[in-house]
mmCIF file of N, CA and C in Angstrom:
data_model
loop_
_atom_site.group_PDB
_atom_site.id
_atom_site.type_symbol
_atom_site.label_atom_id
_atom_site.label_comp_id
_atom_site.label_asym_id
_atom_site.label_seq_id
_atom_site.Cartn_x
_atom_site.Cartn_y
_atom_site.Cartn_z
ATOM 1 N N UNK F 15 14.016 -2.534 -0.626
ATOM 2 C CA UNK F 15 15.462 -2.607 -0.603
ATOM 3 C C UNK F 15 15.857 -3.933 0.021
ATOM 4 N N UNK F 16 16.719 -4.682 -0.631
ATOM 5 C CA UNK F 16 17.042 -6.010 -0.145
ATOM 6 C C UNK F 16 18.130 -5.996 0.920
ATOM 7 N N UNK F 17 19.193 -5.250 0.727
ATOM 8 C CA UNK F 17 20.258 -5.169 1.714
ATOM 9 C C UNK F 17 20.161 -3.842 2.442
ATOM 10 N N UNK F 18 20.390 -3.909 3.750
ATOM 11 C CA UNK F 18 20.335 -2.684 4.541
ATOM 12 C C UNK F 18 21.589 -1.850 4.305
ATOM 13 N N UNK F 19 21.379 -0.623 3.929
ATOM 14 C CA UNK F 19 22.472 0.339 3.779
ATOM 15 C C UNK F 19 22.061 1.587 4.551
ATOM 16 N N UNK F 20 22.988 2.488 4.683
ATOM 17 C CA UNK F 20 22.677 3.768 5.296
ATOM 18 C C UNK F 20 22.677 4.815 4.198
ATOM 19 N N UNK F 21 21.771 5.759 4.315
ATOM 20 C CA UNK F 21 21.682 6.841 3.340
ATOM 21 C C UNK F 21 21.869 8.154 4.079
ATOM 22 N N UNK F 22 22.780 8.964 3.567
ATOM 23 C CA UNK F 22 22.974 10.302 4.104
ATOM 24 C C UNK F 22 22.181 11.261 3.233
ATOM 25 N N UNK F 23 21.337 12.045 3.859
ATOM 26 C CA UNK F 23 20.649 13.135 3.167
ATOM 27 C C UNK F 23 21.443 14.389 3.500
ATOM 28 N N UNK F 24 22.095 14.943 2.487
ATOM 29 C CA UNK F 24 23.007 16.072 2.689
ATOM 30 C C UNK F 24 22.261 17.397 2.773
ATOM 31 N N UNK F 25 22.978 18.433 3.159
ATOM 32 C CA UNK F 25 22.382 19.749 3.395
ATOM 33 C C UNK F 25 22.443 20.661 2.177
ATOM 34 N N UNK F 26 22.637 20.078 0.994
ATOM 35 C CA UNK F 26 22.662 20.909 -0.208
ATOM 36 C C UNK F 26 21.969 20.191 -1.352
ATOM 37 N N UNK F 27 21.510 20.985 -2.307
ATOM 38 C CA UNK F 27 20.773 20.443 -3.439
ATOM 39 C C UNK F 27 21.731 19.968 -4.520
ATOM 40 N N UNK F 28 21.185 19.257 -5.484
ATOM 41 C CA UNK F 28 22.007 18.731 -6.578
ATOM 42 C C UNK F 28 22.595 19.829 -7.444
ATOM 43 N N UNK F 29 22.029 21.030 -7.377
ATOM 44 C CA UNK F 29 22.621 22.146 -8.123
ATOM 45 C C UNK F 29 23.526 23.006 -7.239
ATOM 46 N N UNK F 30 23.888 22.476 -6.050
ATOM 47 C CA UNK F 30 24.888 23.117 -5.205
ATOM 48 C C UNK F 30 24.395 24.166 -4.232
ATOM 49 N N UNK F 31 23.090 24.365 -4.144
ATOM 50 C CA UNK F 31 22.542 25.365 -3.223
ATOM 51 C C UNK F 31 22.387 24.776 -1.819
ATOM 52 N N UNK F 32 22.713 25.582 -0.808
ATOM 53 C CA UNK F 32 22.523 25.149 0.570
ATOM 54 C C UNK F 32 21.025 25.068 0.847
ATOM 55 N N UNK F 33 20.615 23.995 1.524
ATOM 56 C CA UNK F 33 19.198 23.806 1.824
ATOM 57 C C UNK F 33 18.829 24.571 3.089
ATOM 58 N N UNK F 34 17.715 25.243 3.040
ATOM 59 C CA UNK F 34 17.227 26.040 4.167
ATOM 60 C C UNK F 34 15.853 25.534 4.586
ATOM 61 N N UNK F 35 15.420 25.727 5.810
ATOM 62 C CA UNK F 35 16.061 26.483 6.870
ATOM 63 C C UNK F 35 17.231 25.725 7.484
ATOM 64 N N UNK F 36 18.012 26.403 8.282
ATOM 65 C CA UNK F 36 19.220 25.822 8.852
ATOM 66 C C UNK F 36 18.969 24.629 9.758
ATOM 67 N N UNK F 37 17.788 24.526 10.342
ATOM 68 C CA UNK F 37 17.488 23.407 11.241
ATOM 69 C C UNK F 37 16.661 22.311 10.559
ATOM 70 N N UNK F 38 16.724 22.250 9.234
ATOM 71 C CA UNK F 38 15.917 21.276 8.491
ATOM 72 C C UNK F 38 16.211 19.845 8.936
ATOM 73 N N UNK F 39 17.490 19.520 9.226
ATOM 74 C CA UNK F 39 17.850 18.144 9.587
ATOM 75 C C UNK F 39 17.175 17.738 10.898
ATOM 76 N N UNK F 40 17.191 18.618 11.871
ATOM 77 C CA UNK F 40 16.532 18.326 13.141
ATOM 78 C C UNK F 40 15.024 18.186 12.949
ATOM 79 N N UNK F 41 14.453 19.043 12.129
ATOM 80 C CA UNK F 41 13.008 18.964 11.862
ATOM 81 C C UNK F 41 12.648 17.640 11.192
ATOM 82 N N UNK F 42 13.445 17.254 10.190
ATOM 83 C CA UNK F 42 13.158 16.012 9.475
ATOM 84 C C UNK F 42 13.327 14.809 10.394
ATOM 85 N N UNK F 43 14.409 14.777 11.160
ATOM 86 C CA UNK F 43 14.638 13.653 12.070
ATOM 87 C C UNK F 43 13.564 13.587 13.151
ATOM 88 N N UNK F 44 13.048 14.726 13.568
ATOM 89 C CA UNK F 44 12.026 14.720 14.621
ATOM 90 C C UNK F 44 10.714 14.102 14.137
ATOM 91 N N UNK F 45 10.480 14.104 12.830
ATOM 92 C CA UNK F 45 9.287 13.449 12.280
ATOM 93 C C UNK F 45 9.292 11.966 12.642
ATOM 94 N N UNK F 46 10.487 11.377 12.696
ATOM 95 C CA UNK F 46 10.624 9.961 13.020
ATOM 96 C C UNK F 46 10.705 9.718 14.519
ATOM 97 N N UNK F 47 10.782 10.780 15.305
ATOM 98 C CA UNK F 47 10.986 10.648 16.742
ATOM 99 C C UNK F 47 9.702 10.470 17.524
ATOM 100 N N UNK F 48 9.900 10.369 18.809
ATOM 101 C CA UNK F 48 8.798 10.256 19.760
ATOM 102 C C UNK F 48 8.995 11.325 20.833
ATOM 103 N N UNK F 49 7.915 11.759 21.410
ATOM 104 C CA UNK F 49 8.014 12.720 22.497
ATOM 105 C C UNK F 49 8.367 11.976 23.776
ATOM 106 N N UNK F 50 9.462 12.408 24.410
ATOM 107 C CA UNK F 50 9.920 11.784 25.644
ATOM 108 C C UNK F 50 9.538 12.615 26.851
ATOM 109 N N UNK F 51 10.222 12.346 27.961
ATOM 110 C CA UNK F 51 9.937 13.075 29.197
ATOM 111 C C UNK F 51 10.223 14.558 29.012
ATOM 112 N N UNK F 52 9.421 15.361 29.634
ATOM 113 C CA UNK F 52 9.588 16.800 29.536
ATOM 114 C C UNK F 52 9.218 17.366 28.183
ATOM 115 N N UNK F 53 8.551 16.571 27.342
ATOM 116 C CA UNK F 53 8.136 17.054 26.036
ATOM 117 C C UNK F 53 9.249 17.128 25.010
ATOM 118 N N UNK F 54 10.403 16.556 25.323
ATOM 119 C CA UNK F 54 11.532 16.594 24.390
ATOM 120 C C UNK F 54 11.413 15.458 23.373
ATOM 121 N N UNK F 55 11.908 15.716 22.180
ATOM 122 C CA UNK F 55 11.872 14.716 21.110
ATOM 123 C C UNK F 55 13.034 13.742 21.281
ATOM 124 N N UNK F 56 12.717 12.455 21.218
ATOM 125 C CA UNK F 56 13.749 11.412 21.207
ATOM 126 C C UNK F 56 13.790 10.880 19.778
ATOM 127 N N UNK F 57 14.939 11.016 19.147
ATOM 128 C CA UNK F 57 15.081 10.599 17.755
ATOM 129 C C UNK F 57 14.969 9.086 17.617
ATOM 130 N N UNK F 58 14.476 8.645 16.485
ATOM 131 C CA UNK F 58 14.405 7.224 16.153
ATOM 132 C C UNK F 58 15.838 6.711 16.018
ATOM 133 N N UNK F 59 16.145 5.518 16.535
ATOM 134 C CA UNK F 59 17.527 5.014 16.452
ATOM 135 C C UNK F 59 18.018 4.774 15.021
ATOM 136 N N UNK F 60 17.126 4.693 14.060
ATOM 137 C CA UNK F 60 17.528 4.471 12.669
ATOM 138 C C UNK F 60 17.510 5.753 11.836
ATOM 139 N N UNK F 61 17.226 6.878 12.494
ATOM 140 C CA UNK F 61 17.211 8.187 11.823
ATOM 141 C C UNK F 61 17.943 9.160 12.743
ATOM 142 N N UNK F 62 19.132 9.589 12.326
ATOM 143 C CA UNK F 62 19.946 10.448 13.192
ATOM 144 C C UNK F 62 20.392 11.700 12.461
ATOM 145 N N UNK F 63 20.593 12.744 13.230
ATOM 146 C CA UNK F 63 21.239 13.948 12.715
ATOM 147 C C UNK F 63 22.734 13.759 12.934
ATOM 148 N N UNK F 64 23.513 13.947 11.876
ATOM 149 C CA UNK F 64 24.967 13.861 11.970
ATOM 150 C C UNK F 64 25.560 15.143 11.398
ATOM 151 N N UNK F 65 26.813 15.386 11.716
ATOM 152 C CA UNK F 65 27.501 16.564 11.199
ATOM 153 C C UNK F 65 28.616 16.114 10.271
ATOM 154 N N UNK F 66 28.603 16.634 9.055
ATOM 155 C CA UNK F 66 29.649 16.361 8.071
ATOM 156 C C UNK F 66 30.166 17.703 7.587
ATOM 157 N N UNK F 67 31.457 17.907 7.731
ATOM 158 C CA UNK F 67 32.079 19.173 7.309
ATOM 159 C C UNK F 67 31.360 20.384 7.898
ATOM 160 N N UNK F 68 30.956 20.272 9.163
ATOM 161 C CA UNK F 68 30.315 21.380 9.851
ATOM 162 C C UNK F 68 28.847 21.598 9.533
ATOM 163 N N UNK F 69 28.267 20.734 8.717
ATOM 164 C CA UNK F 69 26.863 20.896 8.321
ATOM 165 C C UNK F 69 26.025 19.720 8.820
ATOM 166 N N UNK F 70 24.820 20.012 9.291
ATOM 167 C CA UNK F 70 23.916 18.958 9.736
ATOM 168 C C UNK F 70 23.320 18.231 8.542
ATOM 169 N N UNK F 71 23.306 16.909 8.653
ATOM 170 C CA UNK F 71 22.738 16.025 7.639
ATOM 171 C C UNK F 71 21.894 14.987 8.372
ATOM 172 N N UNK F 72 21.143 14.193 7.636
ATOM 173 C CA UNK F 72 20.342 13.133 8.238
ATOM 174 C C UNK F 72 20.862 11.793 7.740
ATOM 175 N N UNK F 73 21.107 10.881 8.681
ATOM 176 C CA UNK F 73 21.559 9.529 8.374
ATOM 177 C C UNK F 73 20.387 8.585 8.611
ATOM 178 N N UNK F 74 20.008 7.848 7.577
ATOM 179 C CA UNK F 74 18.860 6.944 7.651
ATOM 180 C C UNK F 74 19.339 5.526 7.384
ATOM 181 N N UNK F 75 19.037 4.616 8.296
ATOM 182 C CA UNK F 75 19.327 3.201 8.098
ATOM 183 C C UNK F 75 18.132 2.603 7.357
ATOM 184 N N UNK F 76 18.375 2.036 6.182
ATOM 185 C CA UNK F 76 17.256 1.548 5.365
ATOM 186 C C UNK F 76 16.583 0.305 5.941
ATOM 187 N N UNK F 77 17.155 -0.296 6.998
ATOM 188 C CA UNK F 77 16.442 -1.392 7.656
ATOM 189 C C UNK F 77 15.166 -0.872 8.329
ATOM 190 N N UNK F 78 15.020 0.447 8.388
ATOM 191 C CA UNK F 78 13.788 1.074 8.866
ATOM 192 C C UNK F 78 12.586 0.572 8.063
ATOM 193 N N UNK F 79 12.827 0.195 6.818
ATOM 194 C CA UNK F 79 11.751 -0.287 5.943
ATOM 195 C C UNK F 79 11.023 -1.487 6.546
ATOM 196 N N UNK F 80 11.730 -2.319 7.312
ATOM 197 C CA UNK F 80 11.109 -3.498 7.920
ATOM 198 C C UNK F 80 10.123 -3.116 9.016
ATOM 199 N N UNK F 81 10.420 -2.035 9.750
ATOM 200 C CA UNK F 81 9.564 -1.602 10.853
ATOM 201 C C UNK F 81 8.512 -0.591 10.403
ATOM 202 N N UNK F 82 8.958 0.393 9.638
ATOM 203 C CA UNK F 82 8.089 1.506 9.267
ATOM 204 C C UNK F 82 8.334 1.914 7.814
ATOM 205 N N UNK F 83 7.815 1.120 6.869
ATOM 206 C CA UNK F 83 8.081 1.401 5.454
ATOM 207 C C UNK F 83 7.582 2.770 4.990
ATOM 208 N N UNK F 84 6.476 3.236 5.523
ATOM 209 C CA UNK F 84 5.954 4.544 5.113
ATOM 210 C C UNK F 84 6.864 5.680 5.590
ATOM 211 N N UNK F 85 7.486 5.499 6.740
ATOM 212 C CA UNK F 85 8.414 6.506 7.252
ATOM 213 C C UNK F 85 9.650 6.583 6.364
ATOM 214 N N UNK F 86 10.194 5.437 5.989
ATOM 215 C CA UNK F 86 11.354 5.440 5.090
ATOM 216 C C UNK F 86 10.985 6.101 3.767
ATOM 217 N N UNK F 87 9.829 5.757 3.226
ATOM 218 C CA UNK F 87 9.387 6.359 1.966
ATOM 219 C C UNK F 87 9.261 7.873 2.116
ATOM 220 N N UNK F 88 8.697 8.338 3.217
ATOM 221 C CA UNK F 88 8.550 9.775 3.454
ATOM 222 C C UNK F 88 9.913 10.471 3.464
ATOM 223 N N UNK F 89 10.877 9.905 4.185
ATOM 224 C CA UNK F 89 12.203 10.524 4.289
ATOM 225 C C UNK F 89 12.890 10.601 2.927
ATOM 226 N N UNK F 90 12.833 9.507 2.161
ATOM 227 C CA UNK F 90 13.477 9.490 0.844
ATOM 228 C C UNK F 90 12.730 10.385 -0.148
ATOM 229 N N UNK F 91 11.408 10.418 -0.050
ATOM 230 C CA UNK F 91 10.630 11.320 -0.911
ATOM 231 C C UNK F 91 10.932 12.781 -0.590
ATOM 232 N N UNK F 92 11.140 13.092 0.685
ATOM 233 C CA UNK F 92 11.506 14.452 1.081
ATOM 234 C C UNK F 92 12.801 14.858 0.387
ATOM 235 N N UNK F 93 13.792 13.982 0.429
ATOM 236 C CA UNK F 93 15.076 14.284 -0.215
ATOM 237 C C UNK F 93 14.893 14.460 -1.722
ATOM 238 N N UNK F 94 14.142 13.576 -2.331
ATOM 239 C CA UNK F 94 13.932 13.622 -3.781
ATOM 240 C C UNK F 94 13.158 14.883 -4.186
ATOM 241 N N UNK F 95 12.083 15.172 -3.488
ATOM 242 C CA UNK F 95 11.249 16.332 -3.799
ATOM 243 C C UNK F 95 12.019 17.640 -3.681
ATOM 244 N N UNK F 96 12.917 17.709 -2.695
ATOM 245 C CA UNK F 96 13.693 18.928 -2.468
ATOM 246 C C UNK F 96 15.031 18.921 -3.193
ATOM 247 N N UNK F 97 15.233 17.910 -4.061
ATOM 248 C CA UNK F 97 16.430 17.820 -4.895
ATOM 249 C C UNK F 97 17.718 17.763 -4.066
ATOM 250 N N UNK F 98 17.636 17.126 -2.879
ATOM 251 C CA UNK F 98 18.797 17.050 -2.001
ATOM 252 C C UNK F 98 19.736 15.929 -2.426
ATOM 253 N N UNK F 99 21.013 16.153 -2.218
ATOM 254 C CA UNK F 99 22.027 15.144 -2.505
ATOM 255 C C UNK F 99 21.900 14.030 -1.469
ATOM 256 N N UNK F 100 21.900 12.787 -1.936
ATOM 257 C CA UNK F 100 21.912 11.630 -1.044
ATOM 258 C C UNK F 100 23.101 10.758 -1.393
ATOM 259 N N UNK F 101 23.618 10.067 -0.386
ATOM 260 C CA UNK F 101 24.746 9.157 -0.580
ATOM 261 C C UNK F 101 24.454 7.857 0.143
ATOM 262 N N UNK F 102 24.679 6.740 -0.524
ATOM 263 C CA UNK F 102 24.587 5.445 0.144
ATOM 264 C C UNK F 102 25.961 5.117 0.695
ATOM 265 N N UNK F 103 25.984 4.620 1.921
ATOM 266 C CA UNK F 103 27.254 4.234 2.528
ATOM 267 C C UNK F 103 27.135 2.823 3.080
ATOM 268 N N UNK F 104 28.269 2.122 3.204
ATOM 269 C CA UNK F 104 28.238 0.765 3.741
ATOM 270 C C UNK F 104 27.703 0.743 5.170
ATOM 271 N N UNK F 105 27.040 -0.342 5.523
ATOM 272 C CA UNK F 105 26.428 -0.479 6.838
ATOM 273 C C UNK F 105 27.446 -0.346 7.969
ATOM 274 N N UNK F 106 28.662 -0.814 7.794
ATOM 275 C CA UNK F 106 29.647 -0.801 8.872
ATOM 276 C C UNK F 106 30.260 0.550 9.170
ATOM 277 N N UNK F 107 30.180 1.495 8.240
ATOM 278 C CA UNK F 107 30.764 2.817 8.452
ATOM 279 C C UNK F 107 29.920 3.556 9.477
ATOM 280 N N UNK F 108 30.578 4.102 10.502
ATOM 281 C CA UNK F 108 29.822 4.730 11.578
ATOM 282 C C UNK F 108 30.188 6.190 11.710
ATOM 283 N N UNK F 109 29.236 6.972 12.135
ATOM 284 C CA UNK F 109 29.429 8.391 12.405
ATOM 285 C C UNK F 109 29.243 8.609 13.895
ATOM 286 N N UNK F 110 29.946 9.589 14.459
ATOM 287 C CA UNK F 110 29.782 9.836 15.895
ATOM 288 C C UNK F 110 28.353 10.233 16.232
ATOM 289 N N UNK F 111 27.953 9.900 17.438
ATOM 290 C CA UNK F 111 26.632 10.293 17.918
ATOM 291 C C UNK F 111 26.572 11.809 18.031
ATOM 292 N N UNK F 112 25.398 12.384 17.852
ATOM 293 C CA UNK F 112 25.269 13.826 18.071
ATOM 294 C C UNK F 112 25.550 14.154 19.535
ATOM 295 N N UNK F 113 25.782 15.426 19.826
ATOM 296 C CA UNK F 113 26.124 15.833 21.189
ATOM 297 C C UNK F 113 25.051 15.459 22.196
ATOM 298 N N UNK F 114 23.813 15.491 21.792
ATOM 299 C CA UNK F 114 22.720 15.152 22.711
ATOM 300 C C UNK F 114 21.821 14.128 22.053
ATOM 301 N N UNK F 115 21.380 13.160 22.839
ATOM 302 C CA UNK F 115 20.479 12.135 22.306
ATOM 303 C C UNK F 115 19.085 12.695 22.092
ATOM 304 N N UNK F 116 18.806 13.810 22.732
ATOM 305 C CA UNK F 116 17.506 14.450 22.578
ATOM 306 C C UNK F 116 17.707 15.828 21.986
ATOM 307 N N UNK F 117 16.740 16.280 21.252
ATOM 308 C CA UNK F 117 16.805 17.642 20.690
ATOM 309 C C UNK F 117 15.769 18.507 21.346
#
């Protein structure tokens, strides 16, 4: 990818079905995280759980490709394999931070 964009991985499939389990976004984001103090997961700064219309989604900054190309490929392949809706958004558009920096 030449220009960095953000990709939202939504909580529903292309045929309109809600994706399960309910904590899938936290599980997916934790794959990119590191274990911090007390054994808690610290999310990668370029992979965040966000809430849109009351549903958890995953926001991925594609500049992740420069640091960890295999991780970006894994995240996008996960969305594709599970037929999840994805949206590209401009880099400047921001979403609020989740309630806790750690999950």
